Coordinates of C-alpha atoms (C1' of nucleotides) in Angstrom, one line a residue:
Chain C
M1 CA 97.1 -42.6 76.5
L2 CA 99.9 -44.9 75.9
Q3 CA 99.4 -47.9 73.6
I4 CA 99.5 -51.1 75.3
N5 CA 101.9 -52.7 72.8
F6 CA 104.2 -49.8 73.6
I7 CA 104.3 -50.6 77.1
R8 CA 104.6 -54.2 76.5
D9 CA 107.6 -53.9 74.1
H10 CA 109.3 -50.9 76.1
K11 CA 108.4 -51.8 79.6
D12 CA 111.7 -50.6 81.0
L13 CA 111.6 -47.2 78.9
V14 CA 108.2 -46.5 80.2
L15 CA 109.2 -47.1 83.7
A16 CA 111.9 -44.9 83.4
G17 CA 109.8 -42.2 82.0
L18 CA 107.3 -42.7 84.9
N19 CA 110.2 -42.3 87.4
K20 CA 111.2 -39.1 85.7
R21 CA 107.8 -37.9 86.4
N22 CA 108.3 -39.0 90.1
F23 CA 105.3 -41.1 89.5
G24 CA 105.7 -43.2 92.7
P25 CA 106.5 -46.7 93.8
E26 CA 103.5 -48.4 92.2
A27 CA 104.7 -47.5 88.6
E28 CA 106.3 -51.1 88.0
S29 CA 103.4 -52.9 89.4
L30 CA 100.9 -51.0 87.3
L31 CA 102.8 -51.9 84.2
T32 CA 103.1 -55.5 84.9
Q33 CA 99.3 -55.6 85.9
V34 CA 98.3 -53.9 82.7
I35 CA 100.4 -56.3 80.6
E36 CA 98.9 -59.4 82.4
L37 CA 95.4 -58.0 82.0
D38 CA 96.1 -57.7 78.2
D39 CA 97.5 -61.3 77.9
N40 CA 94.1 -62.4 79.6
R41 CA 92.2 -60.3 77.4
K42 CA 94.0 -61.9 74.3
L43 CA 93.4 -65.5 75.5
T44 CA 89.9 -64.7 76.1
Q45 CA 89.4 -63.2 72.9
K46 CA 90.8 -66.3 71.2
S47 CA 88.3 -68.6 72.8
L48 CA 85.6 -66.2 72.3
D49 CA 86.4 -65.9 68.6
D50 CA 86.6 -69.8 68.1
L51 CA 83.4 -70.3 69.9
L52 CA 81.5 -67.6 67.8
A53 CA 83.0 -69.2 64.7
E54 CA 81.5 -72.5 65.6
S55 CA 78.1 -71.1 66.3
N56 CA 78.2 -69.1 63.1
S57 CA 78.9 -72.2 61.0
L58 CA 76.3 -74.3 62.9
S59 CA 73.7 -71.6 62.3
K60 CA 74.3 -71.6 58.6
Q61 CA 74.0 -75.3 58.6
I62 CA 70.7 -75.1 60.5
G63 CA 69.3 -72.8 57.8
I64 CA 70.3 -75.4 55.2
L65 CA 68.9 -78.3 57.0
Y66 CA 65.5 -76.4 57.5
K67 CA 65.3 -75.7 53.9
S68 CA 65.8 -79.4 53.0
G69 CA 63.1 -80.4 55.6
K70 CA 65.6 -82.0 58.0
Q71 CA 64.1 -80.5 61.1
E72 CA 65.2 -82.9 63.7
E73 CA 68.9 -82.7 62.8
A74 CA 68.5 -79.0 62.9
N75 CA 66.8 -78.9 66.3
L76 CA 69.8 -81.0 67.6
M77 CA 72.3 -78.4 66.5
K78 CA 70.1 -75.6 67.9
S79 CA 70.8 -76.8 71.4
T80 CA 74.5 -76.7 70.8
V81 CA 74.3 -73.2 69.7
A82 CA 72.1 -72.2 72.5
K83 CA 74.7 -73.6 75.0
N84 CA 77.4 -71.8 73.1
K85 CA 75.6 -68.6 73.6
E86 CA 75.7 -68.9 77.3
V87 CA 79.4 -69.6 77.3
A88 CA 79.9 -66.7 74.9
N89 CA 78.0 -64.3 77.3
N90 CA 80.4 -65.2 79.8
L91 CA 83.4 -64.7 77.9
Q92 CA 82.0 -61.4 76.6
E93 CA 81.6 -60.2 80.1
K94 CA 85.0 -61.2 81.1
M95 CA 86.3 -59.4 78.0
A96 CA 84.4 -56.4 79.0
G97 CA 85.9 -56.6 82.4
Y98 CA 89.5 -56.7 81.0
R99 CA 88.9 -53.9 78.8
N100 CA 87.7 -51.5 81.6
S101 CA 90.5 -52.8 84.0
I102 CA 93.2 -52.2 81.2
E103 CA 91.7 -48.6 80.3
E104 CA 91.4 -47.7 83.9
I105 CA 95.2 -48.2 84.4
L106 CA 96.1 -46.7 81.0
F107 CA 94.3 -43.6 82.1
K108 CA 96.4 -43.4 85.2
I109 CA 99.6 -43.7 83.2
P110 CA 100.8 -40.2 82.0
N111 CA 102.6 -39.7 78.7
H112 CA 106.2 -40.8 78.2
P113 CA 108.5 -37.8 78.5
K114 CA 110.9 -37.2 75.6
D115 CA 114.7 -37.2 76.4
A116 CA 114.6 -33.4 76.3
V117 CA 112.5 -33.3 79.6
P118 CA 114.9 -32.7 82.4
E119 CA 114.8 -34.5 85.7
G120 CA 113.0 -32.6 88.7
K121 CA 110.4 -32.7 91.0
G122 CA 108.3 -29.5 90.5
E123 CA 108.3 -25.9 89.3
E124 CA 111.7 -25.1 90.8
D125 CA 113.5 -27.7 88.8
N126 CA 112.3 -26.3 85.3
V127 CA 115.2 -25.5 83.2
V128 CA 115.6 -22.3 81.4
H129 CA 115.6 -23.1 77.8
R130 CA 116.0 -19.4 76.5
E131 CA 116.9 -16.5 78.9
W132 CA 116.0 -12.9 78.4
P133 CA 119.0 -11.5 76.8
N134 CA 118.7 -8.0 78.0
P135 CA 118.5 -6.5 81.5
L136 CA 115.1 -6.8 83.2
P137 CA 113.1 -3.6 83.1
V138 CA 113.1 -1.7 86.3
L139 CA 110.2 0.7 87.0
G140 CA 110.5 3.9 89.0
E141 CA 109.2 4.8 92.4
G142 CA 105.6 4.4 92.8
A143 CA 105.2 1.8 90.1
K144 CA 101.9 -0.1 90.7
P145 CA 100.6 -3.5 90.1
H146 CA 97.9 -4.0 87.4
W147 CA 94.9 -4.4 89.8
E148 CA 95.8 -0.7 91.1
L149 CA 96.3 0.7 87.6
A150 CA 92.9 -0.7 86.6
K151 CA 91.1 1.4 89.1
D152 CA 93.3 4.4 88.1
Y153 CA 92.4 4.1 84.5
D154 CA 89.1 2.3 84.9
I155 CA 90.1 -0.5 82.2
F156 CA 88.8 -3.5 84.3
S157 CA 87.1 -4.3 87.5
L158 CA 86.9 -7.5 89.4
E159 CA 84.4 -6.1 91.7
I160 CA 81.8 -5.7 89.2
G161 CA 82.6 -9.2 87.8
T162 CA 81.9 -10.4 91.3
K163 CA 78.5 -8.8 91.3
L164 CA 77.7 -10.3 87.9
A165 CA 79.1 -13.8 88.2
G166 CA 81.4 -14.3 91.2
A167 CA 85.2 -13.9 92.0
G168 CA 87.5 -14.2 89.3
F169 CA 85.4 -12.9 86.3
P170 CA 86.9 -9.7 85.3
V171 CA 84.9 -7.0 83.5
F172 CA 86.9 -5.0 80.8
R173 CA 85.8 -1.5 80.2
K174 CA 86.7 1.4 78.1
K175 CA 90.2 1.3 76.8
G176 CA 90.7 -1.9 78.7
A177 CA 87.9 -3.5 76.5
R178 CA 89.3 -2.1 73.3
L179 CA 92.9 -3.3 74.3
Q180 CA 91.4 -6.8 74.8
R181 CA 89.8 -6.8 71.4
A182 CA 93.0 -5.5 69.7
L183 CA 95.0 -8.2 71.3
I184 CA 92.6 -10.8 70.1
N185 CA 92.8 -9.5 66.6
F186 CA 96.4 -9.1 66.5
F187 CA 97.1 -12.7 67.7
L188 CA 94.6 -13.9 65.2
D189 CA 96.1 -12.0 62.4
E190 CA 99.6 -13.2 63.3
A191 CA 98.4 -16.8 63.4
E192 CA 96.9 -16.5 60.2
K193 CA 100.0 -15.2 58.6
A194 CA 102.0 -18.1 60.1
G195 CA 99.7 -20.5 58.2
Y196 CA 97.1 -21.5 61.0
E197 CA 93.7 -21.9 59.7
E198 CA 91.1 -19.9 61.7
T199 CA 88.3 -21.8 63.4
V200 CA 85.3 -20.8 65.5
V201 CA 84.4 -23.6 67.7
P202 CA 81.8 -24.6 70.4
L203 CA 82.6 -23.3 74.0
L204 CA 80.7 -26.2 75.4
V205 CA 81.7 -29.8 74.6
N206 CA 80.5 -33.3 75.3
E207 CA 82.3 -35.9 77.2
A208 CA 83.8 -37.8 74.3
T209 CA 85.4 -34.7 73.3
G210 CA 86.8 -34.0 76.7
R211 CA 88.2 -37.6 76.7
G212 CA 89.8 -37.2 73.4
T213 CA 92.3 -34.5 74.6
G214 CA 92.7 -36.3 77.8
N215 CA 90.9 -33.6 80.0
L216 CA 88.4 -36.4 81.1
P217 CA 88.5 -38.4 83.3
D218 CA 91.6 -36.8 84.6
K219 CA 90.6 -33.1 85.3
E220 CA 86.9 -33.0 85.6
G221 CA 87.3 -30.8 88.8
Q222 CA 88.8 -28.1 86.7
M223 CA 86.2 -27.9 84.3
Y224 CA 82.6 -26.2 84.5
F225 CA 79.9 -28.8 84.0
V226 CA 76.5 -28.3 82.8
E227 CA 74.6 -31.1 84.3
K228 CA 71.3 -30.6 82.6
D229 CA 72.8 -30.9 79.3
D230 CA 75.8 -33.2 79.9
L231 CA 78.3 -30.5 78.4
Y232 CA 81.6 -29.1 79.7
L233 CA 82.8 -25.5 79.4
I234 CA 86.1 -25.7 77.6
P235 CA 89.2 -25.0 79.6
T236 CA 91.1 -24.1 76.5
A237 CA 90.3 -24.0 72.5
E238 CA 92.7 -27.0 72.4
V239 CA 89.9 -29.3 73.4
P240 CA 87.3 -28.6 70.6
I241 CA 89.9 -27.9 67.8
T242 CA 92.0 -31.0 68.3
N243 CA 88.9 -33.1 68.4
I244 CA 87.9 -31.9 65.0
Y245 CA 89.8 -34.8 63.7
R246 CA 88.8 -37.4 66.3
D247 CA 88.0 -40.8 64.7
D248 CA 89.4 -39.7 61.3
I249 CA 91.9 -41.3 59.2
L250 CA 93.9 -38.5 57.4
D251 CA 95.9 -38.4 54.3
M252 CA 99.6 -37.8 54.6
K253 CA 99.5 -35.1 52.0
D254 CA 97.3 -33.0 54.5
F255 CA 100.0 -32.7 57.0
P256 CA 100.8 -30.7 58.9
I257 CA 97.2 -29.5 59.7
K258 CA 97.6 -26.2 61.3
M259 CA 94.6 -24.4 63.1
C260 CA 94.0 -21.8 65.5
G261 CA 91.1 -20.3 67.2
Y262 CA 90.0 -17.6 69.5
T263 CA 87.8 -18.7 72.6
P264 CA 87.2 -17.7 76.1
C265 CA 88.4 -20.3 78.5
F266 CA 86.8 -21.4 81.6
R267 CA 88.6 -22.8 84.6
R268 CA 87.2 -23.6 87.9
E269 CA 90.7 -23.2 89.6
A270 CA 89.3 -24.8 92.7
G271 CA 91.7 -24.3 95.7
S272 CA 93.7 -21.4 94.3
Y273 CA 93.9 -18.6 96.7
G274 CA 96.4 -16.0 97.9
A275 CA 98.6 -13.2 96.8
H276 CA 99.8 -14.9 93.5
V277 CA 96.3 -15.0 92.2
R278 CA 95.4 -11.3 92.6
G279 CA 94.1 -9.3 89.7
L280 CA 94.3 -11.0 86.5
N281 CA 96.8 -13.5 87.6
R282 CA 94.4 -16.3 87.8
V283 CA 90.8 -15.9 86.8
H284 CA 87.9 -18.2 86.1
Q285 CA 87.3 -17.0 82.6
F286 CA 90.0 -15.5 80.2
D287 CA 90.6 -15.1 76.4
K288 CA 93.0 -17.1 74.5
I289 CA 94.1 -17.7 71.1
E290 CA 95.1 -21.3 70.6
I291 CA 97.3 -22.8 67.9
V292 CA 97.0 -26.4 67.3
Q293 CA 99.1 -28.8 64.8
I294 CA 98.4 -32.3 63.7
S295 CA 101.6 -33.9 62.3
H296 CA 103.4 -36.8 60.9
P297 CA 105.2 -38.4 63.7
D298 CA 108.7 -37.7 62.0
K299 CA 107.9 -34.0 61.9
S300 CA 106.4 -33.0 65.1
H301 CA 109.7 -32.0 66.9
E302 CA 110.6 -29.6 64.1
L303 CA 106.9 -28.1 64.1
H304 CA 107.2 -27.9 68.0
Q305 CA 110.2 -25.5 67.6
E306 CA 108.2 -23.7 64.9
M307 CA 105.6 -23.0 67.3
L308 CA 108.0 -21.7 69.7
A309 CA 109.4 -19.4 67.2
H310 CA 105.9 -18.1 66.4
V311 CA 105.0 -17.5 70.1
S312 CA 108.3 -15.8 70.7
S313 CA 107.7 -13.5 67.8
L314 CA 104.4 -12.4 69.3
L315 CA 106.1 -11.4 72.7
D316 CA 108.9 -9.7 70.7
K317 CA 106.4 -7.6 68.7
L318 CA 104.7 -6.7 72.0
E319 CA 108.0 -5.7 73.4
L320 CA 107.6 -7.8 76.5
P321 CA 110.6 -9.4 78.4
Y322 CA 110.2 -13.1 78.5
R323 CA 112.0 -16.3 79.0
I324 CA 111.2 -19.9 77.9
L325 CA 111.4 -22.8 80.3
T326 CA 111.5 -26.6 79.6
L327 CA 109.1 -28.2 82.1
C328 CA 110.8 -30.9 84.1
G329 CA 109.4 -34.4 84.6
G330 CA 107.7 -33.3 87.8
D331 CA 105.9 -30.3 86.4
L332 CA 105.1 -31.7 83.0
T333 CA 101.4 -32.2 82.5
F334 CA 99.7 -35.4 82.2
A335 CA 99.3 -35.8 78.5
S336 CA 102.3 -34.0 77.4
A337 CA 105.7 -35.5 76.1
L338 CA 107.6 -32.2 76.2
T339 CA 106.3 -28.8 77.2
Y340 CA 107.8 -25.3 76.9
D341 CA 106.4 -22.6 79.1
F342 CA 106.8 -18.9 78.1
E343 CA 106.9 -16.7 81.2
V344 CA 106.6 -12.8 80.9
Y345 CA 108.3 -10.6 83.4
S346 CA 106.0 -8.4 85.4
A347 CA 108.2 -5.5 86.5
A348 CA 105.6 -4.2 89.0
Q349 CA 105.0 -7.6 90.7
K350 CA 108.8 -8.3 90.1
R351 CA 107.9 -12.0 89.0
W352 CA 107.6 -14.1 86.0
L353 CA 104.1 -15.0 84.8
E354 CA 103.2 -18.0 82.7
V355 CA 101.5 -16.8 79.5
S356 CA 101.8 -19.7 77.2
S357 CA 102.6 -23.4 77.3
V358 CA 103.6 -25.1 74.1
S359 CA 103.4 -28.8 74.1
N360 CA 104.0 -31.8 71.9
F361 CA 101.7 -34.7 72.9
E362 CA 103.0 -37.1 70.3
T363 CA 100.6 -39.9 70.1
Y364 CA 99.0 -39.6 73.5
Q365 CA 96.0 -37.6 72.5
S366 CA 95.7 -39.3 69.0
N367 CA 95.5 -42.8 70.6
R368 CA 92.7 -41.7 72.8
M369 CA 91.0 -39.8 69.8
K370 CA 91.8 -42.6 67.2
L371 CA 93.2 -39.7 65.1
R372 CA 95.2 -41.7 62.4
F373 CA 96.8 -41.3 59.0
R374 CA 97.6 -43.6 56.2
G375 CA 101.3 -44.1 56.0
E376 CA 103.2 -44.9 52.9
D377 CA 103.0 -48.6 53.9
K378 CA 99.0 -48.1 53.4
K379 CA 98.5 -48.9 57.0
T380 CA 97.2 -46.7 59.6
H381 CA 99.3 -44.8 62.2
L382 CA 98.5 -42.5 65.0
A383 CA 99.5 -38.9 64.2
H384 CA 101.1 -36.5 66.5
T385 CA 99.3 -33.5 68.1
L386 CA 100.8 -30.2 69.4
N387 CA 99.2 -27.0 70.7
G388 CA 100.1 -24.0 72.3
S389 CA 98.8 -20.6 73.5
A390 CA 99.4 -17.8 71.2
L391 CA 98.6 -16.1 73.6
A392 CA 96.5 -16.0 76.7
L393 CA 95.1 -12.6 77.2
A394 CA 94.5 -11.9 80.9
R395 CA 98.2 -12.1 81.9
I396 CA 99.4 -10.4 78.9
I397 CA 97.4 -7.4 79.6
A398 CA 98.5 -7.5 83.4
C399 CA 102.1 -7.4 82.2
L400 CA 101.6 -5.1 79.5
I401 CA 100.1 -2.4 81.7
E402 CA 102.4 -2.9 84.5
N403 CA 105.6 -2.7 82.3
N404 CA 104.3 0.1 80.1
Q405 CA 103.2 2.4 82.9
T406 CA 104.5 6.0 82.4
P407 CA 103.6 9.4 83.8
Q408 CA 101.6 10.1 80.7
G409 CA 99.6 7.0 81.0
I410 CA 100.0 3.4 79.7
K411 CA 101.9 3.2 76.5
I412 CA 100.6 0.9 73.9
P413 CA 103.1 -1.1 72.0
A414 CA 103.6 0.3 68.4
V415 CA 102.3 -3.0 66.7
L416 CA 99.0 -2.7 68.5
V417 CA 98.4 0.9 67.8
P418 CA 96.6 0.1 64.6
Y419 CA 94.3 -2.4 66.4
T420 CA 93.5 0.0 69.5
G421 CA 93.3 3.3 67.8
F422 CA 95.0 5.0 70.7
E423 CA 98.7 5.2 71.9
Y424 CA 98.0 5.8 75.5
I425 CA 95.6 4.5 78.1
D426 CA 95.2 7.7 80.1
Chain W
rG1 C1' 58.6 -27.6 73.1
rG2 C1' 54.8 -30.5 69.7
rA3 C1' 54.2 -33.8 65.3
rG4 C1' 56.2 -36.7 61.4
rA5 C1' 60.2 -38.8 58.3
rG6 C1' 65.1 -40.6 58.5
rU7 C1' 70.6 -42.2 59.9
rU8 C1' 73.9 -48.3 55.4
rG9 C1' 81.5 -48.2 53.3
rG10 C1' 85.4 -41.9 51.3
rC11 C1' 80.5 -40.2 48.9
rC12 C1' 75.7 -41.4 46.6
rG13 C1' 72.5 -45.3 46.9
rA14 C1' 70.2 -50.6 46.9
rG15 C1' 68.7 -54.0 50.3
rU16 C1' 62.3 -56.2 55.4
rG17 C1' 65.2 -62.7 58.7
rG18 C1' 70.1 -67.2 56.4
rU19 C1' 73.5 -67.6 50.3
rC20 C1' 74.7 -59.7 53.1
rG21 C1' 80.9 -56.7 55.1
rA22 C1' 76.7 -55.6 52.2
rA23 C1' 74.1 -54.7 44.8
rG24 C1' 75.0 -50.5 41.5
rG25 C1' 77.2 -45.9 40.8
rC26 C1' 80.8 -42.0 41.9
rG27 C1' 85.5 -41.2 43.8
rC28 C1' 90.5 -43.3 44.4
rA29 C1' 94.8 -46.7 43.1
rC30 C1' 97.1 -49.7 39.6
rG31 C1' 97.5 -51.8 34.7
rC32 C1' 96.1 -51.9 29.5
rU33 C1' 95.0 -48.5 25.6
rU34 C1' 97.6 -43.4 23.7
rG35 C1' 102.8 -39.5 20.7
rG36 C1' 100.5 -37.3 25.3
rA37 C1' 95.9 -36.7 27.6
rA38 C1' 90.6 -37.6 27.9
rA39 C1' 87.4 -41.5 26.8
rG40 C1' 87.2 -46.7 27.0
rC41 C1' 88.3 -51.5 29.2
rG42 C1' 90.3 -54.5 33.1
rU43 C1' 91.7 -55.3 38.4
rG44 C1' 91.6 -53.6 43.2
rU45 C1' 89.6 -50.2 47.1
rA46 C1' 86.6 -50.1 55.3
rA47 C1' 88.2 -50.1 60.3
rA48 C1' 89.4 -52.5 64.9
rC49 C1' 90.9 -56.9 67.7
rC50 C1' 92.7 -62.2 67.7
rU51 C1' 95.8 -65.7 65.3
rC52 C1' 99.5 -66.9 62.0
rU53 C1' 103.5 -65.2 59.0
rA54 C1' 109.1 -63.6 55.5
rA55 C1' 104.7 -62.3 52.8
rA56 C1' 100.1 -64.3 52.2
rG57 C1' 96.1 -66.4 54.9
rG58 C1' 92.4 -67.5 58.6
rG59 C1' 88.9 -66.0 62.6
rU60 C1' 85.9 -62.4 65.2
rU61 C1' 83.2 -57.6 65.5
rU62 C1' 81.2 -53.4 63.3
rC63 C1' 75.1 -51.1 58.6
rA64 C1' 74.1 -44.2 64.3
rA65 C1' 74.9 -46.0 69.7
rG66 C1' 73.1 -49.5 73.6
rG67 C1' 69.7 -53.5 74.8
rG68 C1' 66.2 -57.3 73.3
rU69 C1' 63.8 -61.4 70.3
rU70 C1' 65.8 -65.6 67.2
rC71 C1' 69.6 -71.5 66.0
rG72 C1' 70.5 -67.0 62.7
rA73 C1' 69.3 -59.6 62.6
rA74 C1' 71.4 -54.1 58.2
rU75 C1' 66.4 -56.2 58.1
rC76 C1' 61.8 -57.4 63.9
rC77 C1' 61.1 -54.9 69.1
rC78 C1' 62.8 -51.2 73.0
rU79 C1' 65.9 -47.1 74.7
rU80 C1' 69.1 -43.0 73.6
rA81 C1' 71.6 -39.7 70.3
rC82 C1' 71.7 -37.0 65.9
rU83 C1' 69.6 -35.1 61.0
rC84 C1' 65.7 -33.3 58.2
rU85 C1' 60.3 -31.3 57.4
rC86 C1' 56.1 -28.8 59.5
rC87 C1' 54.3 -26.0 63.8
rG88 C1' 55.6 -23.0 68.2
rC89 C1' 59.4 -19.8 70.3
rC90 C1' 63.4 -16.7 69.3
rA91 C1' 69.0 -13.3 68.5

RNA sequence: GGAGAGUUGGCCGAGUGGUCGAAGGCGCACGCUUGGAAAGCGUGUAAACCUCUAAAGGGUUUCAAGGGUUCGAAUCCCUUACUCUCCGCCA
């Protein structure tokens, strides 16, 4: 969430940012309201502190009086302290009320978009950051979408998944399963080469962790929830990995912290139906390698570009045609300050599929997480957090098998052959 | 799942009602010492919020979390979470 002092000091800027996100007409009144609540909170804090200071000092005197046998004087003071306590309780309740209201509003206010974020209402206004420089691949007559290829080669089945779990849980088989494992290892190896420390993290997380990255209270509808144990299934490894450093004060010399991890991701995707979600285009469970960085605020922009380069190199090596979009204000996710989406061209479906999202959250997550570092001034400051998919498997497999279909079978990109152990799915 | 023991600062660890934000040690920082280093000596070393400020300062809260008893709680009581040991179960 945004820091209240930032809103206080840069109200116009924040408002402009909200407008860029098409936040709606209530933006200004929300900001005014939250500042006013904070003013009240401060005033209340002051009176509460003064009152408690008085009580503390009286209590000390009571102790001394008792020791010197002056019971009566002490008892007189007791009643004052008792009265103070009532008032203090009132003030404390008031404080809690202010804090809750402030938090409630702050949870509604999305991150401030960076200048690089273009204006726009939705998907259609995203700006191409880097176009695919070559002609897009054109498949011959009879080219098939991946869900048909899956049947021809028996590499994955949604029907069996439906039997086992429900719609949207693909079962990979034979060379499909092997391809899946090959991609996971390839992506992890590449991430490690790029300096990301590999982590293995829990797939279920508690509420505090969900709040840290901003998935709660915002998107609980998107996450599977295990009621009996109060745990959420992770929608992305970003959640557990970034939270590793929740509530920590880092040393500047540790920056940048670069971590990666492979996990399955679970998404309810409630309300998604239709042709665009066929096959592997949108599923409830998919595998992903996530890269995460925690950085000094001065460096996050540069690191963001470096992450872009890393994801690009993966797609280059897999020989997949892709483009990079800068998400516009209307399409930017809640916690992000700047997001680039990678889209791979599916030649059989003749459309672009999102395979990676690389975001800089600046201090939005770290403020919730209390993820700080000690600056040169010896004071604590919020770090910047970034993450990106590198990469998400299901859609990569979809594009890979569609674009590489040949009469001899599905050709595996050269870089993956050492991982799969075969050159063709046939 | 059953029984028991525990949770104190960056770490270890003392502390059973007031003088405790907390002894001592380690670590870290700075200084002295040294040709340089080590050792030694000295000083300092939590976070958040409020207030004030050029800086300093002052106040409040925090000893796992939440609640209670009390004029006063790290210390007593209750609840929850977690850790460890033993038993049970188990890949």
